[in-house]
Short mmCIF file of C-alpha atoms and ligand atoms in Angstrom, two decimals:
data_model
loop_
_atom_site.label_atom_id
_atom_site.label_comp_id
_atom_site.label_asym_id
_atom_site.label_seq_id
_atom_site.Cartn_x
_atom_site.Cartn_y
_atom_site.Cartn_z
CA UNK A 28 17.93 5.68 -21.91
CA UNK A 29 14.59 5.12 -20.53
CA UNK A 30 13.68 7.91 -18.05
CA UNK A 31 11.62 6.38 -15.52
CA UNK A 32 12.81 3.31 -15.83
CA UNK A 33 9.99 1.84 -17.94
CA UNK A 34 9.89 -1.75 -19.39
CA UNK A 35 13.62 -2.35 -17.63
CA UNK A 36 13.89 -5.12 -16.20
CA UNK A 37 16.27 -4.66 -12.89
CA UNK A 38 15.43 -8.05 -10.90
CA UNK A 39 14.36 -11.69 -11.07
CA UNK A 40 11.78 -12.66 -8.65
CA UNK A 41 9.76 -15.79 -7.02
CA UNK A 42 7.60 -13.37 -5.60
CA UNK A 43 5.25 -11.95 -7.83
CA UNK A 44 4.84 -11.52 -11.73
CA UNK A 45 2.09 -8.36 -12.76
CA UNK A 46 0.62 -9.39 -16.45
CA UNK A 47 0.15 -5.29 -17.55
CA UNK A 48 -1.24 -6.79 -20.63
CA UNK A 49 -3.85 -9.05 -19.71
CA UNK A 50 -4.54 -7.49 -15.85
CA UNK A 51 -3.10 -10.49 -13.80
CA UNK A 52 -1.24 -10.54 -10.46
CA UNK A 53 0.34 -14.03 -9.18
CA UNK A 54 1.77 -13.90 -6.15
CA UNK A 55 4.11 -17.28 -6.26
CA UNK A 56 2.08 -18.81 -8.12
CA UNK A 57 -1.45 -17.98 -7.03
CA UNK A 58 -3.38 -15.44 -8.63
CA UNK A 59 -4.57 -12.98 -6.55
CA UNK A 60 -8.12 -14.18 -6.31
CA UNK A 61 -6.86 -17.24 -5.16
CA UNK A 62 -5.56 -15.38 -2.24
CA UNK A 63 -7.54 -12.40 -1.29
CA UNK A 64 -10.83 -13.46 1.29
CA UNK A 65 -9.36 -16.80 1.32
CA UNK A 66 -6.05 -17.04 2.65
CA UNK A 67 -5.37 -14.99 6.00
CA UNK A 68 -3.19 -11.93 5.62
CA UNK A 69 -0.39 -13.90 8.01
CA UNK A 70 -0.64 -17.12 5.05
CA UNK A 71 0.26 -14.26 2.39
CA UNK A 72 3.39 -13.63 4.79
CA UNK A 73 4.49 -16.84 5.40
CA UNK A 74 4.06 -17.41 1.54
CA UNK A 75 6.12 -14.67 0.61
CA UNK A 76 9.19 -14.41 3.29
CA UNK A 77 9.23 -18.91 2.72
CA UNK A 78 12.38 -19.91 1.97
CA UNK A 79 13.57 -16.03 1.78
CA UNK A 80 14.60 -15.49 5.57
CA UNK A 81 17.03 -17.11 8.07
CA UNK A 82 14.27 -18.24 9.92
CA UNK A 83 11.67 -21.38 8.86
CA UNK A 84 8.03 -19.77 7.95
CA UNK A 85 4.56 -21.41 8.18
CA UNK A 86 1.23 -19.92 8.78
CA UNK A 87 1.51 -20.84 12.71
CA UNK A 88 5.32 -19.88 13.43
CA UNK A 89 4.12 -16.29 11.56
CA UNK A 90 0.76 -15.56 12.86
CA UNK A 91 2.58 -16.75 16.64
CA UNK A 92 5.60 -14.36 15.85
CA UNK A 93 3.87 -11.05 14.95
CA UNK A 94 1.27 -11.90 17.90
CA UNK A 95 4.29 -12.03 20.26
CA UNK A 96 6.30 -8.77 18.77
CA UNK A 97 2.81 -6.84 18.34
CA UNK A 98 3.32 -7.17 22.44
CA UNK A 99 7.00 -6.46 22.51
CA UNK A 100 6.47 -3.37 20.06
CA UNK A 101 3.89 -2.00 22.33
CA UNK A 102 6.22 -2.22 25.28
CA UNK A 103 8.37 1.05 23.18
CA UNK A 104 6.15 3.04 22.35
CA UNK A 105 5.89 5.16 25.76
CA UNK A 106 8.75 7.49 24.88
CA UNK A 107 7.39 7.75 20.88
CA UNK A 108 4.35 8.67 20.97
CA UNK A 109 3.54 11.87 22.60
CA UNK A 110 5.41 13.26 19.56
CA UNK A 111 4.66 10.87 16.75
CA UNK A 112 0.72 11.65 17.43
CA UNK A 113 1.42 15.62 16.33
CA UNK A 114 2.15 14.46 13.33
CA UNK A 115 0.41 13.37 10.21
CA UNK A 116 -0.32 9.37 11.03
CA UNK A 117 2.26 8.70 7.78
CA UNK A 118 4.72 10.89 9.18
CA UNK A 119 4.14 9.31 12.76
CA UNK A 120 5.15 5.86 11.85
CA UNK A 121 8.03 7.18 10.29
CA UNK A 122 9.02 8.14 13.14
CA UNK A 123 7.83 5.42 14.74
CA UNK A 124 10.00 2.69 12.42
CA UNK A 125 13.30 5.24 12.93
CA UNK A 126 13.25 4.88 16.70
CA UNK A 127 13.15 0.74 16.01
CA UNK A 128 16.93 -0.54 16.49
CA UNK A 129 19.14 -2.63 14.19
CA UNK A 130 20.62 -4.00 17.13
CA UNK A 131 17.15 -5.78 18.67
CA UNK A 132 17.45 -9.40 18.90
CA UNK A 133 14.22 -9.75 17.25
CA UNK A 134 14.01 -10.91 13.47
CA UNK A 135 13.64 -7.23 11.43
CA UNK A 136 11.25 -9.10 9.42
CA UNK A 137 9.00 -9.45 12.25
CA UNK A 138 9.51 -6.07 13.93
CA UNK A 139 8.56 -4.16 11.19
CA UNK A 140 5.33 -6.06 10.39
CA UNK A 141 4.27 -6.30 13.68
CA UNK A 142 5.12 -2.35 14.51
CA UNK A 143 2.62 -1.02 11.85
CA UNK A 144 -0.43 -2.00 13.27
CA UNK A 145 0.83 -1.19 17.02
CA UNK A 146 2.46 2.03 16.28
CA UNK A 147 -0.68 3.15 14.14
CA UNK A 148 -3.68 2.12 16.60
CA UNK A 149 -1.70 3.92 19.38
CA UNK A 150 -1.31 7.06 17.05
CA UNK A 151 -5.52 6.51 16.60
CA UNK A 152 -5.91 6.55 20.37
CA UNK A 153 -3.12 9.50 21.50
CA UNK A 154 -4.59 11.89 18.85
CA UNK A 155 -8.06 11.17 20.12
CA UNK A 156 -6.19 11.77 23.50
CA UNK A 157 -7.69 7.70 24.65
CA UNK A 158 -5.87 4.97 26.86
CA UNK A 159 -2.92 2.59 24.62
CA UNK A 160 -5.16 -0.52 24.21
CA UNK A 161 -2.39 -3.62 24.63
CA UNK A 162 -2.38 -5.96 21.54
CA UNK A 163 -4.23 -9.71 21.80
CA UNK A 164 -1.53 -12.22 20.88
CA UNK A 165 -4.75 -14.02 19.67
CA UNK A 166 -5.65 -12.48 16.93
CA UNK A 167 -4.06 -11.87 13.41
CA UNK A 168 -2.98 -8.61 12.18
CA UNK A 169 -6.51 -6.83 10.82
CA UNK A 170 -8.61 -8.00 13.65
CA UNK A 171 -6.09 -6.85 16.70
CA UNK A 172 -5.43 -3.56 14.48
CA UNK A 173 -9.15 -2.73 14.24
CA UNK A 174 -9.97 -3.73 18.28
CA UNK A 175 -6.51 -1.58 19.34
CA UNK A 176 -7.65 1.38 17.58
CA UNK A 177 -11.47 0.95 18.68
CA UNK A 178 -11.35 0.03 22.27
CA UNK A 179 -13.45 -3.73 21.19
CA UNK A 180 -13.19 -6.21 18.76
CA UNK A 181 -14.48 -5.32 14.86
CA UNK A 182 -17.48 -7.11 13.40
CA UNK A 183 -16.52 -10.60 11.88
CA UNK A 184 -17.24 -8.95 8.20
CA UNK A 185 -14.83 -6.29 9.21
CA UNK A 186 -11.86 -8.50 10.20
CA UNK A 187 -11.98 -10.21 7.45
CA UNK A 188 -12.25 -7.08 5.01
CA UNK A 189 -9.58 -5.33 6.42
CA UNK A 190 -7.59 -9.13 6.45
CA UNK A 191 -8.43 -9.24 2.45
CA UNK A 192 -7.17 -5.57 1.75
CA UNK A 193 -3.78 -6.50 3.17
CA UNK A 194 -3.98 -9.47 1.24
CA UNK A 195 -5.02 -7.46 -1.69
CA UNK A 196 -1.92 -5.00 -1.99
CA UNK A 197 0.75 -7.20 0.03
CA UNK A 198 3.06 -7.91 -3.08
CA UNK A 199 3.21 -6.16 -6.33
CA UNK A 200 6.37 -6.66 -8.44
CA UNK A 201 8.60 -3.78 -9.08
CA UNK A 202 6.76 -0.53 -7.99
CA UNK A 203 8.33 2.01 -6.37
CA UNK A 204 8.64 1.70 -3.00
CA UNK A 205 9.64 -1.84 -3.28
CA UNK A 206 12.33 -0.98 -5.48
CA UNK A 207 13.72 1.63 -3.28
CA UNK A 208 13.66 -1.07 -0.62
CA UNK A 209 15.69 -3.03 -2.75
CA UNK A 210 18.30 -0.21 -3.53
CA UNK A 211 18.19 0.64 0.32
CA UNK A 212 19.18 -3.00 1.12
CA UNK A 213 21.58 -3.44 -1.60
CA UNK A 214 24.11 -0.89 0.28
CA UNK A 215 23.77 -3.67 3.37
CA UNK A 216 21.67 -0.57 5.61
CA UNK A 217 19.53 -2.97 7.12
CA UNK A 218 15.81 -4.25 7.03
CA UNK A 219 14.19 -1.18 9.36
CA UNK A 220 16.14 1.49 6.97
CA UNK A 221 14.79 -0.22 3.84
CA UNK A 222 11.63 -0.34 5.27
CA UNK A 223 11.49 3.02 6.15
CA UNK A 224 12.67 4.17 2.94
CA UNK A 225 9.95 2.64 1.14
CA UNK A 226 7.53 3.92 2.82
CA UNK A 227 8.43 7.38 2.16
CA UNK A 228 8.18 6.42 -1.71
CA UNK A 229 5.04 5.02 -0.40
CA UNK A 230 3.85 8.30 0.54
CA UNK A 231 3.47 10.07 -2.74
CA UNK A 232 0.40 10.68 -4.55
CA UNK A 233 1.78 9.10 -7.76
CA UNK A 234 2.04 5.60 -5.65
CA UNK A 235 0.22 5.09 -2.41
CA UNK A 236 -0.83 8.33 -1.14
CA UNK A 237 -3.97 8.42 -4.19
CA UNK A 238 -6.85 6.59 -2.24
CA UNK A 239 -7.61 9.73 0.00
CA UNK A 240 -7.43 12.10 -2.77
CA UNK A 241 -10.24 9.38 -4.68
CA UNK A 242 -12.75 10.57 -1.98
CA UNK A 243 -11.65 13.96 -1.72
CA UNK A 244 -12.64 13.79 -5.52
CA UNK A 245 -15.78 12.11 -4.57
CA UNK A 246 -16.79 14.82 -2.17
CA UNK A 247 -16.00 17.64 -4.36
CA UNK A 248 -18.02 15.93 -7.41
CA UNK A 249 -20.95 15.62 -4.98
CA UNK A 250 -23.77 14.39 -7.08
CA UNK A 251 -24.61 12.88 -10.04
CA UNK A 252 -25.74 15.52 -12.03
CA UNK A 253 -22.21 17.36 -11.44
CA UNK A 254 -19.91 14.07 -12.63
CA UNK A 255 -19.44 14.96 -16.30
CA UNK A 256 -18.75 18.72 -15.70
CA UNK A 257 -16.41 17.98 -12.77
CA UNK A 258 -14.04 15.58 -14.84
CA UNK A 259 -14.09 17.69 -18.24
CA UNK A 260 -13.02 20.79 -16.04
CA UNK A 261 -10.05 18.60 -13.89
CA UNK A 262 -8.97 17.06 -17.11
CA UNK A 263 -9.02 20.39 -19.11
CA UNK A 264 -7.06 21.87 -16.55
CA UNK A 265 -4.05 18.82 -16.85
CA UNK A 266 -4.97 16.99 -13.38
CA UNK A 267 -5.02 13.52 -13.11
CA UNK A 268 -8.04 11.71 -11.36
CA UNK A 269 -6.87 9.77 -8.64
CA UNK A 270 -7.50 6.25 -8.66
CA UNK A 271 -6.75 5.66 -12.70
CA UNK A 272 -4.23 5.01 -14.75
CA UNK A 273 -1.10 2.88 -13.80
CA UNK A 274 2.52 2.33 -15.01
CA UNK A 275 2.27 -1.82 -16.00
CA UNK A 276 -1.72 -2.29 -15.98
CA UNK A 277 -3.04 -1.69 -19.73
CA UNK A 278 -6.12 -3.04 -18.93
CA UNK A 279 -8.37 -3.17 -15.64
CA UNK A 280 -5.88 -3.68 -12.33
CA UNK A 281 -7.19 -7.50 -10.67
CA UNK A 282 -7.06 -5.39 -7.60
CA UNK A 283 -9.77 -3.37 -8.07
CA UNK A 284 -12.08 -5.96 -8.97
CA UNK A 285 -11.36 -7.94 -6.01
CA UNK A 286 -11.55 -4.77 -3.32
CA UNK A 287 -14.49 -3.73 -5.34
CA UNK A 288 -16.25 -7.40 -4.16
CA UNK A 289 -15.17 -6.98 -0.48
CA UNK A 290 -17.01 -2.85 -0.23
CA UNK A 291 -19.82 -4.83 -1.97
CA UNK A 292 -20.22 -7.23 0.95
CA UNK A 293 -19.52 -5.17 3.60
CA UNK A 294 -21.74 -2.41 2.37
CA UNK A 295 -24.96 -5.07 1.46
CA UNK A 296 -26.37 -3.94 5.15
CA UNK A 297 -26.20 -0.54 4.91
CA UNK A 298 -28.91 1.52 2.29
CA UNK A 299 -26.65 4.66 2.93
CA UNK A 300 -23.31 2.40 1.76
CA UNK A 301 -24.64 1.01 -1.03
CA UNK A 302 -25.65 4.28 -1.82
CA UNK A 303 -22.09 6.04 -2.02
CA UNK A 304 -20.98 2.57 -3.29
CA UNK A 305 -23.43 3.04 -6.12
CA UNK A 306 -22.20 6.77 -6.80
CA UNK A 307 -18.61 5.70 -7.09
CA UNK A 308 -19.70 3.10 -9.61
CA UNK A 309 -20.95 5.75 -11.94
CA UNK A 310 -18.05 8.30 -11.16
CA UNK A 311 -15.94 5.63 -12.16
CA UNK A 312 -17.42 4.74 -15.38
CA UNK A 313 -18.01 8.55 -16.06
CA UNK A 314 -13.82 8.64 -15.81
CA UNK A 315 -12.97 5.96 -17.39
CA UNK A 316 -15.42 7.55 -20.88
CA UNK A 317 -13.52 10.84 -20.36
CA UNK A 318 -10.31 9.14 -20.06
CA UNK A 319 -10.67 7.27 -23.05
CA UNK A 320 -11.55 10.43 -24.82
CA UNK A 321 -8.89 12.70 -23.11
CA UNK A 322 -5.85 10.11 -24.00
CA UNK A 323 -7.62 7.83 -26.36
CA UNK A 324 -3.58 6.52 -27.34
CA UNK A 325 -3.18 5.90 -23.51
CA UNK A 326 -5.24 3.01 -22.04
CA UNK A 327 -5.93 4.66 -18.49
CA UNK A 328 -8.41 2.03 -16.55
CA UNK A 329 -9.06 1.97 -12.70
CA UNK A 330 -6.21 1.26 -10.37
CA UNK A 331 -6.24 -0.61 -6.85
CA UNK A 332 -6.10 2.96 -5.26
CA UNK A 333 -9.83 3.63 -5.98
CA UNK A 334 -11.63 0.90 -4.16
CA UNK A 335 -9.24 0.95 -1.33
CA UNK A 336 -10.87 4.42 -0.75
CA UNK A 337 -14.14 2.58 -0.60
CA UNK A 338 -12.78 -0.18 1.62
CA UNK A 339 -10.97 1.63 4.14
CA UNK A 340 -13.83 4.50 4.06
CA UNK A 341 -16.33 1.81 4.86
CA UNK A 342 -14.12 0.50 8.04
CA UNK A 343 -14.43 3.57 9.09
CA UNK A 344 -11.07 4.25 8.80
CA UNK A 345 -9.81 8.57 8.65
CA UNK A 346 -8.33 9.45 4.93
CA UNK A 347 -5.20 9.97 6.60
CA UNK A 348 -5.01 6.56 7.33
CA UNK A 349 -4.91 4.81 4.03
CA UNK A 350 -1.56 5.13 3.10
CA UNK A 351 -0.09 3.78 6.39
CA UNK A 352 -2.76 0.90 6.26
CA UNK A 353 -1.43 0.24 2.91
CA UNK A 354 2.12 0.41 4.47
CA UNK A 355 0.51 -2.17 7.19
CA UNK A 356 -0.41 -5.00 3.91
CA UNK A 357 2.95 -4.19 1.21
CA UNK A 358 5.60 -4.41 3.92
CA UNK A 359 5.55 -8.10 3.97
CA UNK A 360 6.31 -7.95 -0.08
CA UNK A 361 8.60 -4.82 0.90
CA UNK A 362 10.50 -7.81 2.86
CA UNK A 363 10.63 -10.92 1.01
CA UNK A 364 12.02 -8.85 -1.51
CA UNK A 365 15.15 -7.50 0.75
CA UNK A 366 15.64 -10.78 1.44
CA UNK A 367 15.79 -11.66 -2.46
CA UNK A 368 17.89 -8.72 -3.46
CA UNK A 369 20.55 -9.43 -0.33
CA UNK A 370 20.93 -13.38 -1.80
CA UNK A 371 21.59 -11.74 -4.71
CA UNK A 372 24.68 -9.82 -3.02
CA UNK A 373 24.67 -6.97 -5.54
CA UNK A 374 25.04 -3.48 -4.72
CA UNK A 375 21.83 -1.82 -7.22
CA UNK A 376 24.22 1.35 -9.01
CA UNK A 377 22.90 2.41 -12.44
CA UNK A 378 24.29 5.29 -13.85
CA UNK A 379 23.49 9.09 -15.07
CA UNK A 380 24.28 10.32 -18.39
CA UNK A 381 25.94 13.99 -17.79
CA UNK A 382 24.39 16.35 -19.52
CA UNK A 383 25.61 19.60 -18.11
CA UNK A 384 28.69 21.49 -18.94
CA UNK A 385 31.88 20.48 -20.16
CA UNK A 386 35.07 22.41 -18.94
CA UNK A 387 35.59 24.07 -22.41
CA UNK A 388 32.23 25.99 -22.13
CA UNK A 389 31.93 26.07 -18.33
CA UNK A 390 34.90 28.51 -18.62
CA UNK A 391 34.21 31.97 -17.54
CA UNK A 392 31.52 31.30 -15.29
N1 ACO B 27 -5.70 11.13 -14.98
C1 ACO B 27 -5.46 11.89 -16.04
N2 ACO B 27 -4.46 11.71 -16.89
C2 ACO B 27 -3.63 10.68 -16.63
C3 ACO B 27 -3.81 9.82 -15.54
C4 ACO B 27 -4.89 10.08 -14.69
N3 ACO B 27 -5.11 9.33 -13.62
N4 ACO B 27 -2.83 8.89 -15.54
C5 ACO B 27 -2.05 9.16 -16.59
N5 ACO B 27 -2.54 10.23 -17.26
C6 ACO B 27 -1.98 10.86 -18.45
C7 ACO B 27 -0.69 11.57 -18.10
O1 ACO B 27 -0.93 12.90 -17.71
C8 ACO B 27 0.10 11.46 -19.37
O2 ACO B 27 -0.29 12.51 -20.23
P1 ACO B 27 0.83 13.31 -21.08
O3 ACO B 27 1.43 12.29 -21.97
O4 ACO B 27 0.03 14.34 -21.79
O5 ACO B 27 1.78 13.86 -20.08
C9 ACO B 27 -0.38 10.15 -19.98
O6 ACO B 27 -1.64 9.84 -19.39
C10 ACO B 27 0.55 9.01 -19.72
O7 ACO B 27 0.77 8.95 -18.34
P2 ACO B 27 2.15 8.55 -17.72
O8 ACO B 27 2.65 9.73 -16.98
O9 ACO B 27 3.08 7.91 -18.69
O10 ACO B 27 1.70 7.46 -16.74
P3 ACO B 27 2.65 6.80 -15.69
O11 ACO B 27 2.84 5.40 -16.09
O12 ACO B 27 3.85 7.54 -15.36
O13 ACO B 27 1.72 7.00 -14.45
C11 ACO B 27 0.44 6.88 -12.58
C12 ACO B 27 1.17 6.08 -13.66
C13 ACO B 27 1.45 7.71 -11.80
C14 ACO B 27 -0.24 5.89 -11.65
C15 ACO B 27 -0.63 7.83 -13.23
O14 ACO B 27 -1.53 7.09 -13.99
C16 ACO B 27 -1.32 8.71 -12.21
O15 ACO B 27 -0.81 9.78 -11.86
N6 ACO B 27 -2.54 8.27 -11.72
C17 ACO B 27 -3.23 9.02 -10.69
C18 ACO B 27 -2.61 8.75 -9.32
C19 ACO B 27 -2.92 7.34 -8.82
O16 ACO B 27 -4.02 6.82 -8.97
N7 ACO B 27 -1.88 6.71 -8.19
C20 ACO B 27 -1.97 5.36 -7.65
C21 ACO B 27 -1.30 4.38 -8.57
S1 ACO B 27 -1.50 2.72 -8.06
C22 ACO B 27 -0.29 2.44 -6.92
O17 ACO B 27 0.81 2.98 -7.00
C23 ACO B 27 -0.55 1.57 -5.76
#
């Protein structure tokens, strides 16, 4: 029995393969470099749900379609989001994606994808008590998501930052919350409930919820001169440093190289960026030294979690944000693979191994 499922294999895929060994990500064939700042984060989508869905997908019918139901989405939200924005903006699109109905004649596929960015630009604005901005049908996902939360179109460099995160973490094998998609739509619940059920795995601070914690840990280090204390203290005390370590990866996750080139050039005009950039860089090769020598059986290297901090920090983007961004780029993997576990018309139903009382000695009680 393997508790926590590690090294069990529990699919075939045409989506993605993650090389743990040698730090590689293909995403149907295409490493990740291939993809990220090069092919637009509707390309990735179209890529991934091709040949999955009912529906035919290319680069135009997708980037048309979630232009279109980024209106339609925004046409519901009047009743939601008074009381989604008093909530935290994870807990907000929860509610947001619950209120979305199995019965729309819209392709679940579609409505999910396109909801994130709506539902989470008019959280933005209703917290900051600010007008709904309506979404532009003519931009792609990252650019409209950036000018509905900000009143006016992002810098070019921005767009296409933001575009390269979501390309960045938009498919990634067997993690967590895509598995519990899977499981959700094995039982035939529906796209929207295994959507919604993956992003609650989504949430936790063992999966997608660590980038916010990374520069909470980055505040509380402070400077320089504090970096090697700090980390022999956390990791005396048992705590984990957020943004290392990761399940498959035994070497360096591809994704943090690649988000660590995009802060790089969106930071190059800013002395203050490149500062912090430049701090994070040492914190991180301060932790990965006192890693080594904490677990030095344990390869623990940097995970994709610490330079989305640095990504979606430089955007501008709150801390409370991050996770539902993230939400914003995996749910198009989250998707392709509901549509691969529901051709495979299995219902996902391991089993426990009982190790509580038997009726002899539960006699008496
Ligand atoms: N800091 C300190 N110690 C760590 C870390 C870390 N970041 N990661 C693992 N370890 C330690 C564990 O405490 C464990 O020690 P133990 O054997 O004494 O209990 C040992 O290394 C082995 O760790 P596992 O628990 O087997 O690692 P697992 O594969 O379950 O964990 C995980 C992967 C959850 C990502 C872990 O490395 C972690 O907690 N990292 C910090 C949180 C984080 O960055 N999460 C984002 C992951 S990426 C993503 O999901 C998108």
């Amino acid at each position: 029995m393997q508790i926590g499922l590690d090294g069990i294999i529990v699919a075939e895929t045409c989506l993605s393969e993650v090389d743990g060994e040698h730090g590689q990500l293909i995403i149907r064939g295409l490493p990740i470099e291939e993809l990220a700042g090069k092919a637009s984060f509707e390309a990735v989508a179209a890529r991934l749900w091709q040949g999955l869905s009912a529906k035919e997908e290319s680069v135009e019918i997708v980037t048309t379609q979630l232009a279109q139901v980024r209106k339609e989405v925004f046409e519901l939200l009047a009743p939601i989001v008074p009381l989604a924005a008093k909530l935290p903006f994870i807990e907000g699109l929860r509610l947001g994606l619950a209120n979305l109905s199995d019965q729309t004649s819209i392709p679940h596929h579609y409505l999910v994808t396109a909801a994130i960015p709506v539902f989470l630009a008019a959280l933005v604005r209703a917290k900051a008590e600010l007008p709904l901005i309506i979404p532009d049908p003519s931009l792609g996902q990252a650019a409209d998501l950036l000018r509905m939360m900000r009143g006016a179109r992002a810098q070019r460099e921005e767009e296409e930052a933001l575009d390269a995160y979501l390309v960045t973490v938009a498919e990634h094998g067997m993690n967590a919350s895509t598995f519990t998609a899977r499981v959700i739509a094995s039982t035939g619940a529906g796209v929207i409930s295994a959507v919604i059920g993956a992003i609650s795995a989504l949430k936790g601070p063992l999966h997608g919820g660590a980038p916010g914690p990374v520069l909470d840990m980055l505040d509380d280090i402070g400077t320089s001169e504090r970096i090697d204390s700090w980390l022999a203290t956390h990791l005396a005390e048992g705590q984990r440093l957020m943004g290392f370590g990761h399940r498959i990866y035994r070497v360096r996750d591809p994704r943090a190289d690649v988000l660590k080139s995009v802060v790089a050039n969106l930071r190059l005009s800013s002395p203050l960026g490149q500062q912090q950039l430049e701090f994070a860089s040492q914190v991180e090769h301060a932790a990965l030294a006192a890693l080594a020598r904490h677990k030095p059986d344990r390869p623990l290297h940097t995970n994709v979690e610490f330079y989305t901090a640095m990504v979606l920090d430089a955007l501008g983007l709150s801390r409370e944000l991050f996770t539902p961004i993230f939400a914003m780029g995996r749910v198009v993997g989250w998707t392709a693979h509901i549509f691969e576990q529901l051709q495979t018309g299995r219902l996902i139903r391991p089993q426990s191994h009982y190790i509580g009382p038997r009726l002899s000695s539960a006699k008496g009680h």
